[in-house]
PDB file of C-alpha atoms in Angstrom:
ATOM      1  CA  MET A   1     120.586 101.463  91.111  1.00  0.00           C
ATOM      2  CA  LYS A   2     117.610 102.470  93.252  1.00  0.00           C
ATOM      3  CA  THR A   3     116.005  99.734  95.322  1.00  0.00           C
ATOM      4  CA  ILE A   4     113.082  99.383  97.650  1.00  0.00           C
ATOM      5  CA  GLY A   5     113.738  97.372 100.788  1.00  0.00           C
ATOM      6  CA  ARG A   6     111.500  96.107 103.532  1.00  0.00           C
ATOM      7  CA  VAL A   7     112.834  95.706 107.039  1.00  0.00           C
ATOM      8  CA  SER A   8     110.898  94.000 109.792  1.00  0.00           C
ATOM      9  CA  PHE A   9     111.991  94.240 113.390  1.00  0.00           C
ATOM     10  CA  SER A  10     110.572  93.916 116.866  1.00  0.00           C
ATOM     11  CA  ALA A  11     107.240  95.593 117.451  1.00  0.00           C
ATOM     12  CA  HIS A  12     108.476  96.224 120.973  1.00  0.00           C
ATOM     13  CA  SER A  13     111.128  98.752 119.971  1.00  0.00           C
ATOM     14  CA  ASP A  14     110.447 102.215 121.292  1.00  0.00           C
ATOM     15  CA  GLY A  15     110.696 105.525 119.444  1.00  0.00           C
ATOM     16  CA  ARG A  16     114.335 106.051 120.442  1.00  0.00           C
ATOM     17  CA  GLN A  17     115.394 102.598 119.204  1.00  0.00           C
ATOM     18  CA  THR A  18     113.472 103.020 115.958  1.00  0.00           C
ATOM     19  CA  LYS A  19     115.015 106.471 115.431  1.00  0.00           C
ATOM     20  CA  GLU A  20     118.541 105.101 116.028  1.00  0.00           C
ATOM     21  CA  PHE A  21     117.890 102.227 113.618  1.00  0.00           C
ATOM     22  CA  ILE A  22     116.613 104.519 110.845  1.00  0.00           C
ATOM     23  CA  THR A  23     119.472 106.992 111.386  1.00  0.00           C
ATOM     24  CA  ALA A  24     121.968 104.126 110.967  1.00  0.00           C
ATOM     25  CA  LEU A  25     120.592 103.370 107.472  1.00  0.00           C
ATOM     26  CA  GLN A  26     123.018 105.708 105.713  1.00  0.00           C
ATOM     27  CA  THR A  27     121.641 105.552 102.173  1.00  0.00           C
ATOM     28  CA  THR A  28     117.938 105.550 103.008  1.00  0.00           C
ATOM     29  CA  LYS A  29     116.042 108.485 101.491  1.00  0.00           C
ATOM     30  CA  HIS A  30     112.425 107.477 102.170  1.00  0.00           C
ATOM     31  CA  VAL A  31     110.897 105.824 105.234  1.00  0.00           C
ATOM     32  CA  VAL A  32     107.298 104.608 105.404  1.00  0.00           C
ATOM     33  CA  LEU A  33     106.052 104.101 108.956  1.00  0.00           C
ATOM     34  CA  VAL A  34     103.328 101.476 109.320  1.00  0.00           C
ATOM     35  CA  HIS A  35     101.654  99.452 112.057  1.00  0.00           C
ATOM     36  CA  GLY A  36     101.165 101.840 114.899  1.00  0.00           C
ATOM     37  CA  GLN A  37      98.701 104.138 116.568  1.00  0.00           C
ATOM     38  CA  GLU A  38      98.186 107.454 114.806  1.00  0.00           C
ATOM     39  CA  ALA A  39      99.435 109.832 117.548  1.00  0.00           C
ATOM     40  CA  PRO A  40     102.678 107.934 118.401  1.00  0.00           C
ATOM     41  CA  MET A  41     103.398 107.457 114.675  1.00  0.00           C
ATOM     42  CA  LYS A  42     103.020 111.219 114.094  1.00  0.00           C
ATOM     43  CA  ARG A  43     105.378 111.931 117.021  1.00  0.00           C
ATOM     44  CA  LEU A  44     107.952 109.499 115.583  1.00  0.00           C
ATOM     45  CA  LYS A  45     107.657 111.078 112.130  1.00  0.00           C
ATOM     46  CA  ASP A  46     108.077 114.589 113.597  1.00  0.00           C
ATOM     47  CA  SER A  47     111.060 113.413 115.648  1.00  0.00           C
ATOM     48  CA  LEU A  48     112.714 111.849 112.592  1.00  0.00           C
ATOM     49  CA  LEU A  49     112.170 115.017 110.553  1.00  0.00           C
ATOM     50  CA  GLN A  50     113.987 117.029 113.255  1.00  0.00           C
ATOM     51  CA  GLU A  51     117.003 114.692 113.391  1.00  0.00           C
ATOM     52  CA  PRO A  52     119.939 116.706 111.912  1.00  0.00           C
ATOM     53  CA  ALA A  53     121.550 113.675 110.219  1.00  0.00           C
ATOM     54  CA  LEU A  54     118.283 112.803 108.467  1.00  0.00           C
ATOM     55  CA  VAL A  55     117.507 116.406 107.540  1.00  0.00           C
ATOM     56  CA  ALA A  56     120.998 116.736 106.023  1.00  0.00           C
ATOM     57  CA  ARG A  57     120.386 113.857 103.633  1.00  0.00           C
ATOM     58  CA  GLY A  58     116.881 115.069 102.728  1.00  0.00           C
ATOM     59  CA  MET A  59     115.041 112.035 104.071  1.00  0.00           C
ATOM     60  CA  SER A  60     111.280 111.909 103.556  1.00  0.00           C
ATOM     61  CA  VAL A  61     109.118 110.169 106.159  1.00  0.00           C
ATOM     62  CA  TYR A  62     105.582 108.970 105.439  1.00  0.00           C
ATOM     63  CA  ASN A  63     103.015 107.629 107.908  1.00  0.00           C
ATOM     64  CA  PRO A  64     100.004 106.742 105.743  1.00  0.00           C
ATOM     65  CA  LYS A  65      96.641 105.646 107.074  1.00  0.00           C
ATOM     66  CA  ASN A  66      95.497 102.121 106.208  1.00  0.00           C
ATOM     67  CA  GLN A  67      95.028 101.694 102.456  1.00  0.00           C
ATOM     68  CA  GLU A  68      96.332 105.217 101.740  1.00  0.00           C
ATOM     69  CA  LYS A  69      98.609 105.437  98.687  1.00  0.00           C
ATOM     70  CA  VAL A  70     102.177 106.574  99.158  1.00  0.00           C
ATOM     71  CA  VAL A  71     103.847 108.124  96.122  1.00  0.00           C
ATOM     72  CA  VAL A  72     107.627 108.039  96.447  1.00  0.00           C
ATOM     73  CA  PRO A  73     109.423 110.166  93.855  1.00  0.00           C
ATOM     74  CA  PHE A  74     112.496 108.755  92.134  1.00  0.00           C
ATOM     75  CA  ALA A  75     114.931 111.038  90.346  1.00  0.00           C
ATOM     76  CA  THR A  76     115.944 108.397  87.805  1.00  0.00           C
ATOM     77  CA  GLN A  77     113.807 108.668  84.703  1.00  0.00           C
ATOM     78  CA  ARG A  78     112.868 105.526  82.812  1.00  0.00           C
ATOM     79  CA  VAL A  79     111.090 105.203  79.508  1.00  0.00           C
ATOM     80  CA  ALA A  80     108.512 102.440  79.174  1.00  0.00           C
ATOM     81  CA  LYS A  81     106.321 101.318  76.293  1.00  0.00           C
ATOM     82  CA  VAL A  82     102.631 101.182  77.132  1.00  0.00           C
ATOM     83  CA  LEU A  83     100.942  98.275  75.349  1.00  0.00           C
ATOM     84  CA  GLY A  84      97.599  96.530  75.075  1.00  0.00           C
ATOM     85  CA  SER A  85      94.368  97.838  76.519  1.00  0.00           C
ATOM     86  CA  LEU A  86      96.165 100.691  78.313  1.00  0.00           C
ATOM     87  CA  VAL A  87      96.793 102.300  74.900  1.00  0.00           C
ATOM     88  CA  ARG A  88      93.091 102.855  74.165  1.00  0.00           C
ATOM     89  CA  GLN A  89      93.315 106.274  75.756  1.00  0.00           C
ATOM     90  CA  ALA A  90      96.733 107.886  75.458  1.00  0.00           C
ATOM     91  CA  PRO A  91      97.928 109.431  78.730  1.00  0.00           C
ATOM     92  CA  LYS A  92      98.691 113.130  78.810  1.00  0.00           C
ATOM     93  CA  ASP A  93     101.983 114.495  80.135  1.00  0.00           C
ATOM     94  CA  GLY A  94     102.051 114.132  83.916  1.00  0.00           C
ATOM     95  CA  ASP A  95      99.310 111.463  84.027  1.00  0.00           C
ATOM     96  CA  PHE A  96      99.863 108.301  86.027  1.00  0.00           C
ATOM     97  CA  VAL A  97      99.546 105.007  84.173  1.00  0.00           C
ATOM     98  CA  HIS A  98      98.264 102.198  86.370  1.00  0.00           C
ATOM     99  CA  GLY A  99      99.411  98.773  85.218  1.00  0.00           C
ATOM    100  CA  VAL A 100     102.055  96.103  85.594  1.00  0.00           C
ATOM    101  CA  LEU A 101     105.664  97.026  84.854  1.00  0.00           C
ATOM    102  CA  LEU A 102     107.431  94.310  82.862  1.00  0.00           C
ATOM    103  CA  ILE A 103     111.236  94.371  82.591  1.00  0.00           C
ATOM    104  CA  ASN A 104     112.973  92.078  80.124  1.00  0.00           C
ATOM    105  CA  SER A 105     116.532  90.739  80.231  1.00  0.00           C
ATOM    106  CA  GLN A 106     117.798  93.782  78.265  1.00  0.00           C
ATOM    107  CA  HIS A 107     116.250  96.088  80.905  1.00  0.00           C
ATOM    108  CA  LYS A 108     113.570  97.366  78.522  1.00  0.00           C
ATOM    109  CA  TYR A 109     110.411  98.513  80.278  1.00  0.00           C
ATOM    110  CA  THR A 110     106.824  97.820  79.257  1.00  0.00           C
ATOM    111  CA  VAL A 111     103.604  98.683  81.102  1.00  0.00           C
ATOM    112  CA  VAL A 112     100.494  96.567  80.467  1.00  0.00           C
ATOM    113  CA  HIS A 113      97.105  96.083  82.059  1.00  0.00           C
ATOM    114  CA  PRO A 114      97.074  92.985  84.329  1.00  0.00           C
ATOM    115  CA  ARG A 115      94.632  91.267  81.931  1.00  0.00           C
ATOM    116  CA  ASP A 116      97.177  91.697  79.095  1.00  0.00           C
ATOM    117  CA  ILE A 117     100.089  89.950  80.838  1.00  0.00           C
ATOM    118  CA  SER A 118      99.521  86.622  79.059  1.00  0.00           C
ATOM    119  CA  THR A 119      99.301  88.413  75.684  1.00  0.00           C
ATOM    120  CA  PHE A 120     102.729  90.037  76.005  1.00  0.00           C
ATOM    121  CA  THR A 121     104.580  87.398  78.059  1.00  0.00           C
ATOM    122  CA  GLY A 122     104.703  83.641  78.475  1.00  0.00           C
ATOM    123  CA  LEU A 123     103.035  84.068  81.861  1.00  0.00           C
ATOM    124  CA  GLN A 124      99.500  83.096  82.732  1.00  0.00           C
ATOM    125  CA  THR A 125      97.368  84.978  85.208  1.00  0.00           C
ATOM    126  CA  VAL A 126      94.818  83.714  87.688  1.00  0.00           C
ATOM    127  CA  SER A 127      92.255  85.428  89.850  1.00  0.00           C
ATOM    128  CA  ILE A 128      92.528  84.969  93.569  1.00  0.00           C
ATOM    129  CA  HIS A 129      89.348  85.421  95.543  1.00  0.00           C
ATOM    130  CA  GLN A 130      89.752  86.077  99.209  1.00  0.00           C
ATOM    131  CA  ALA A 131      87.286  86.333 102.038  1.00  0.00           C
ATOM    132  CA  MET A 132      87.584  87.713 105.528  1.00  0.00           C
ATOM    133  CA  VAL A 133      85.596  86.319 108.426  1.00  0.00           C
ATOM    134  CA  LEU A 134      84.952  88.762 111.235  1.00  0.00           C
ATOM    135  CA  PRO A 135      83.625  87.428 114.526  1.00  0.00           C
ATOM    136  CA  LEU A 136      80.358  89.155 115.343  1.00  0.00           C
ATOM    137  CA  ALA A 137      78.020  88.660 118.271  1.00  0.00           C
ATOM    138  CA  ALA A 138      75.064  86.346 117.626  1.00  0.00           C
ATOM    139  CA  HIS A 139      71.602  87.737 116.821  1.00  0.00           C
ATOM    140  CA  LYS A 140      72.862  90.910 115.189  1.00  0.00           C
ATOM    141  CA  SER A 141      70.768  92.432 112.441  1.00  0.00           C
ATOM    142  CA  ASP A 142      72.219  93.093 108.994  1.00  0.00           C
ATOM    143  CA  SER A 143      72.140  96.813 109.832  1.00  0.00           C
ATOM    144  CA  GLU A 144      74.173  96.249 113.011  1.00  0.00           C
ATOM    145  CA  ILE A 145      76.669  94.035 111.147  1.00  0.00           C
ATOM    146  CA  LEU A 146      77.015  96.637 108.408  1.00  0.00           C
ATOM    147  CA  SER A 147      77.652  99.295 111.055  1.00  0.00           C
ATOM    148  CA  VAL A 148      80.461  97.158 112.543  1.00  0.00           C
ATOM    149  CA  LEU A 149      81.982  96.632 109.080  1.00  0.00           C
ATOM    150  CA  GLN A 150      81.772 100.344 108.226  1.00  0.00           C
ATOM    151  CA  THR A 151      83.534 101.144 111.510  1.00  0.00           C
ATOM    152  CA  TYR A 152      86.173  98.424 110.999  1.00  0.00           C
ATOM    153  CA  PHE A 153      86.899  99.600 107.457  1.00  0.00           C
ATOM    154  CA  ALA A 154      86.390 103.324 108.150  1.00  0.00           C
ATOM    155  CA  GLU A 155      89.506 104.367 106.220  1.00  0.00           C
ATOM    156  CA  SER A 156      88.398 102.395 103.152  1.00  0.00           C
ATOM    157  CA  GLU A 157      85.751 103.128 100.561  1.00  0.00           C
ATOM    158  CA  MET A 158      84.646  99.470 100.691  1.00  0.00           C
ATOM    159  CA  PHE A 159      81.359  99.894 102.608  1.00  0.00           C
ATOM    160  CA  LYS A 160      80.790 103.609 102.062  1.00  0.00           C
ATOM    161  CA  ASP A 161      77.624 103.298  99.951  1.00  0.00           C
ATOM    162  CA  VAL A 162      76.437  99.837 101.088  1.00  0.00           C
ATOM    163  CA  THR A 163      72.971  99.413 102.574  1.00  0.00           C
ATOM    164  CA  PRO A 164      71.302  96.169 103.709  1.00  0.00           C
ATOM    165  CA  SER A 165      68.951  94.728 101.100  1.00  0.00           C
ATOM    166  CA  LYS A 166      65.175  94.875 101.566  1.00  0.00           C
ATOM    167  CA  ALA A 167      65.013  91.054 101.667  1.00  0.00           C
ATOM    168  CA  ALA A 168      67.587  91.005 104.468  1.00  0.00           C
ATOM    169  CA  ASN A 169      65.654  93.654 106.397  1.00  0.00           C
ATOM    170  CA  ASP A 170      62.394  91.672 105.974  1.00  0.00           C
ATOM    171  CA  ALA A 171      64.133  88.538 107.291  1.00  0.00           C
ATOM    172  CA  GLU A 172      65.351  90.520 110.297  1.00  0.00           C
ATOM    173  CA  THR A 173      61.796  91.638 111.077  1.00  0.00           C
ATOM    174  CA  ASP A 174      60.101  88.275 110.456  1.00  0.00           C
ATOM    175  CA  ASN A 175      62.614  86.079 112.285  1.00  0.00           C
ATOM    176  CA  ALA A 176      64.321  88.412 114.713  1.00  0.00           C
ATOM    177  CA  ASP A 177      65.112  85.604 117.165  1.00  0.00           C
ATOM    178  CA  THR A 178      66.170  82.934 114.683  1.00  0.00           C
ATOM    179  CA  ALA A 179      67.544  84.768 111.647  1.00  0.00           C
ATOM    180  CA  THR A 180      71.196  84.251 110.893  1.00  0.00           C
ATOM    181  CA  SER A 181      72.968  87.098 109.148  1.00  0.00           C
ATOM    182  CA  ARG A 182      76.057  86.537 107.097  1.00  0.00           C
ATOM    183  CA  ILE A 183      77.813  89.221 105.102  1.00  0.00           C
ATOM    184  CA  ASN A 184      80.747  88.026 103.061  1.00  0.00           C
ATOM    185  CA  VAL A 185      83.477  90.559 102.434  1.00  0.00           C
ATOM    186  CA  SER A 186      85.298  89.433  99.334  1.00  0.00           C
ATOM    187  CA  GLY A 187      87.438  90.839  96.613  1.00  0.00           C
ATOM    188  CA  SER A 188      89.571  89.811  93.669  1.00  0.00           C
ATOM    189  CA  VAL A 189      93.243  90.387  93.195  1.00  0.00           C
TER     190      VAL A 189
END
């Protein structure tokens, strides 16, 4: 049976220690490197891909940018029924179906849209709203705050097409010394 495991270890390990640790994982076929600076992560990936023991077992190493998808191929083929609102448009061969994979006690697979979970299971779903508070210097305009957010989330599409509203810009001009700007970054899961 194929499994996906997550291992967490000291952030203070160096490239050599990390390489030794990964090499010792005898059955590992895919490694996803996260939480590091881009240049050192690339060097570690390149080093791992040159390690004879890892090359011999055909290990793949990924070092995605923040929020970048990683598609890990599995050789085992499974058949799943697609139900509910995902059926409205039948996928073509080779298309990806984005949904929730449900597995019953007989190991039968079903894929449904997250909104359809309660329809096809005894489970109920809830929406979780989250907010992030970023400390910003006082007396910043909405344009300056937006610039900070666009820089902070540069690898995301989140603020790509966002512009401050006209009302916010007018408030900046009218009350430049006393205006308080607040931009809430929120999303639903």
